[in-house]
Amino acid sequence: MSSELFHDINNFDDFGNPLIIAGPCSAESREQVLTTALELKKYGIKIFRAGLWKPRTMPCSFEGVGELGLDWLIEAKKQTSMLIATEVATSTHVEASLKAGIDILWIGARTVTNPFAMQEIADALTSNPDVIVFVKNPINPDIELWIGALMRVYNAGIRKIGAIHRGFSTYGNHLYRNSPQWNIPIELHRRIPHLPILCDPSHMGGKREYIPTLSQSALDMGFNGLFIESHCNPDNALSDKQQQITPQQLNSIINSLVIRDKSFATTELNLLRELIDQCDNELLEVLDRRMNISRQIGTLKKNHKLQVVQTDRYDSILNKMIEQGDKHQLAPTFIKKVMSAIHEESVRQQIQILNNNENNE
Ligand code: PEP
Ligand code: MN
């Protein structure tokens, strides 16, 4: 359904492969905007980003220069001929940006989380269906909310739409500021195949040293481009200083990226894929056999009035499997995930047997 809805959206092939959008977290001064833009232009960057209205967690943080910065961005556009992108969170931001001549708008993670805010933005976008709009993922890993936001933009008549994966909020200490859950953008791609998807390794990693690996992983997974924070003087940036890099650093990261051919397919690759398909079929057969036995156990449990979930038994299976998995180079976390999914389904099927039998009595 969704892919049909999005069948007529534009791709951004003309903007390069990978498509790169770079610029500071925030526009701070005319000088900072122009210096950064001119340096990025020197390294061949074609699209410049800078935030004017910053959705900050704490009210005491720098919350952006607001409308004042629109003139600086337009001046950067005139001096560099780059396309200019900024973040919008309200209809007033949309109106002011479109009036000033901003080319690309992005909607940030916090805003995407709120359907009312999204609808307000979408309504304001109807005045200029030619504008390019990128929708970041919501802060929580909810693909429907992300697709819903994209649909609101699409329904407003916008056809130049893209998505940006910037990772999801987690509680506590984690390696990355916003944890990448690659399966979610991959599912988004499966559901809306021609929707361009970029990765924002800056907000995902939260630290500049993570940018190269996250960027490479994104491209390896078929992302269409990168959205990266770059500042002429990152250590003195007014927001997100740990994750910003100089235009020169950005250039060397881009130059070191390996761009893989999407259509790459050799006889050897096809053969290996056939082997993988065989393994998947075998997995299904084994699972089917296992569930069959599990259902027989369910009937026994029913007849002997035994409890369905027996944690001791599950614990001992899990420990044994983790131990054996280790010998096969299978990580304990992976074994836990697989076994808990199998156990959950097994319990569900046994409970169903109990209920069915009870209903038949
Ligand atoms: C940003 O790109 O400047 C930003 C605020 O990002 P996010 O919405 O991903 O937090
Ligand atoms: Mn930022």
mmCIF file of C-alpha atoms in Angstrom, residues 287 291 314 334-347:
data_model
loop_
_atom_site.group_PDB
_atom_site.id
_atom_site.type_symbol
_atom_site.label_atom_id
_atom_site.label_comp_id
_atom_site.label_asym_id
_atom_site.label_seq_id
_atom_site.Cartn_x
_atom_site.Cartn_y
_atom_site.Cartn_z
ATOM 1 C CA LEU A 287 11.666 -25.172 13.153
ATOM 2 C CA MET A 291 7.206 -26.911 16.899
ATOM 3 C CA TYR A 314 14.253 -23.120 29.545
ATOM 4 C CA PHE A 334 22.546 -13.857 19.161
ATOM 5 C CA ILE A 335 21.801 -17.302 20.648
ATOM 6 C CA LYS A 336 19.711 -15.627 23.362
ATOM 7 C CA LYS A 337 17.672 -13.711 20.780
ATOM 8 C CA VAL A 338 17.055 -16.783 18.620
ATOM 9 C CA MET A 339 16.241 -19.099 21.531
ATOM 10 C CA SER A 340 13.954 -16.604 23.195
ATOM 11 C CA ALA A 341 12.004 -16.112 19.935
ATOM 12 C CA ILE A 342 11.681 -19.903 19.539
ATOM 13 C CA HIS A 343 10.695 -20.375 23.175
ATOM 14 C CA GLU A 344 8.100 -17.598 22.966
ATOM 15 C CA GLU A 345 6.486 -19.211 19.913
ATOM 16 C CA SER A 346 6.611 -22.627 21.522
ATOM 17 C CA VAL A 347 4.799 -21.333 24.616
#
